[in-house]
Structure formats: structure tokens, C-alpha cells
Amino acid sequence: MNVLEHWSVDFYDFTVPPPTTDDPDILRFGDLLDRAARNGARHGTPVITSPSGRPDPRINLFFRTGRMAAHEASTWRRYAYALIVWLDFLDAIGTSWDCASVRDVEAFKDWRITTCAMMNGSDRLHSIRTARP
């Protein structure tokens, strides 16, 4: 059962304290922002969440390591939202991101160039769900 309808993205905001909780399962992890900083997150770092409601650490690591980690938050935002479109496309055609093929990339490019130019948002999602490569 999906918790969310699509992949989603949020961004660490180190200027606002995280919500308080009394949940012992959450409290055992310690301070959220301290933990995030220890794991390489900075203010504005994206956190991408799957339709199941869980983040995929392999995807989120992309923004915290290598050349991408040195970019500004505005660059992360652009990449994160573009990545969400790709992940939603893959989800709609029944392919996991870590199993995507060249054929899937080609289908995505074709969908982005042709179908999306002619449709509004709700029609786009329907076109993804019915366009199996």
C-alpha cells in the first residue's frame, strides 16, 4: 500500500527547530539536525521520499557526496525536482530506479519531448501510467 501518491522531496531547514516528539522510537536517534549534519546534510539539502513514505538513502546520498555536495541549495532544488519527475516516470512504468535500462531512458526522453509538451499535469500522469516501454 502506498502512503504517498508519488515520489516527493523536502529540504532540510537548519533555521527552524524540528517538531518536538515524545515518541521513544524517534527520540533514540537524537537531535534530527545534528544527525543530519553528521551525515553530510546542510541547510537546503533535499530529502527524497518514495511513494511508500520511506527515503532511499542511496538516492539521498547523491546530494551529500562527490561534486554535488559542493553545489548551492538552489542547484540541489533543481536537480531534486527533476529527479522526482524521472522517479515518478519509472514508478509509473513499473521499474525501480536501480533497474532502469537505456530503453527506459529513451522512453522517458520521448515522453518528455512529445507527450508533455501537449498536456496539462493530470493528463501527463495518465500518459506516464499508460506508456509502457
XYZ file of C-alpha atoms in Angstrom:
133
model
C 0.000 0.000 0.000
C 1.375 3.406 -0.965
C 1.468 6.117 1.657
C 2.124 8.854 -0.901
C 0.824 9.088 -4.435
C 4.208 9.994 -5.915
C 7.844 10.460 -5.044
C 8.272 13.642 -3.029
C 11.026 15.968 -1.935
C 11.557 18.069 1.157
C 14.566 20.118 2.173
C 16.469 20.359 5.436
C 15.822 23.703 7.085
C 18.529 24.282 9.658
C 16.990 27.647 10.610
C 13.896 26.091 12.197
C 13.966 23.550 15.025
C 12.379 20.208 14.138
C 8.991 19.416 15.671
C 9.098 18.024 19.178
C 8.048 14.480 19.908
C 7.673 12.135 22.836
C 7.958 9.041 20.639
C 10.797 6.951 22.118
C 11.496 5.333 18.733
C 12.268 8.757 17.283
C 13.986 10.159 20.368
C 16.563 7.362 20.365
C 18.068 8.817 17.180
C 18.929 12.082 18.946
C 18.660 15.562 17.514
C 17.492 15.427 13.903
C 19.569 18.339 12.619
C 22.735 17.229 14.459
C 22.345 13.762 12.985
C 21.685 15.185 9.515
C 24.783 17.388 9.711
C 26.920 14.432 10.825
C 25.646 12.584 7.750
C 26.661 15.386 5.400
C 23.423 17.373 5.122
C 23.452 21.157 5.061
C 20.701 23.731 5.050
C 18.701 23.107 1.863
C 19.838 19.524 1.291
C 16.998 17.577 -0.387
C 15.398 14.530 1.202
C 13.629 12.474 -1.454
C 10.921 10.116 -0.253
C 9.430 7.189 -2.171
C 5.688 6.572 -2.565
C 5.980 4.086 0.319
C 6.838 7.045 2.554
C 10.448 5.986 3.119
C 13.554 7.817 1.962
C 16.026 5.870 -0.150
C 19.449 6.584 1.348
C 21.166 5.688 -1.933
C 19.298 8.440 -3.771
C 19.701 10.995 -0.986
C 23.427 10.305 -0.744
C 23.787 11.804 -4.228
C 23.239 15.286 -2.746
C 25.685 14.774 0.134
C 28.760 13.346 -1.572
C 31.017 13.981 -4.519
C 30.746 17.025 -6.715
C 27.047 17.527 -5.998
C 27.742 18.185 -2.306
C 29.680 21.328 -3.222
C 26.751 22.927 -5.073
C 24.412 25.577 -3.754
C 20.964 24.779 -2.376
C 19.343 26.279 -5.498
C 21.154 23.712 -7.661
C 20.058 20.906 -5.354
C 16.451 22.090 -5.677
C 16.546 21.988 -9.490
C 18.158 18.552 -9.539
C 15.806 17.191 -6.861
C 12.644 18.255 -8.679
C 13.968 16.910 -11.985
C 14.858 13.638 -10.271
C 11.304 13.364 -8.908
C 9.928 13.516 -12.456
C 12.268 10.686 -13.505
C 11.430 8.576 -10.446
C 7.677 9.074 -10.950
C 8.060 8.043 -14.583
C 9.904 4.882 -13.582
C 7.316 4.125 -10.897
C 4.514 4.563 -13.422
C 6.086 2.086 -15.845
C 6.818 -0.389 -13.054
C 10.617 -0.037 -12.998
C 12.778 0.575 -9.956
C 15.321 3.372 -10.405
C 18.185 0.978 -9.742
C 16.963 -1.348 -12.511
C 16.331 1.292 -15.188
C 17.672 0.487 -18.623
C 18.757 2.503 -21.629
C 15.355 1.691 -23.091
C 13.695 3.329 -20.077
C 15.851 6.437 -20.534
C 14.861 6.625 -24.196
C 11.166 6.194 -23.324
C 11.476 8.960 -20.728
C 13.139 11.333 -23.184
C 10.462 10.617 -25.780
C 7.700 11.146 -23.222
C 9.241 14.442 -22.030
C 9.755 15.791 -25.535
C 6.476 14.786 -27.151
C 3.671 13.981 -24.757
C 4.382 16.555 -22.044
C 4.513 19.432 -24.478
C 0.855 18.822 -25.331
C -0.740 18.036 -21.957
C -1.630 19.520 -18.608
C -0.440 17.938 -15.328
C -3.187 15.356 -14.766
C -3.057 14.207 -18.389
C 0.736 13.870 -18.102
C 0.455 11.447 -15.199
C -2.106 9.370 -17.083
C 0.210 9.281 -20.095
C 3.044 8.008 -17.927
C 0.921 5.255 -16.423
C -0.217 4.032 -19.854
C 3.092 4.392 -21.756
C 4.989 1.208 -21.013
C 8.305 0.969 -22.913
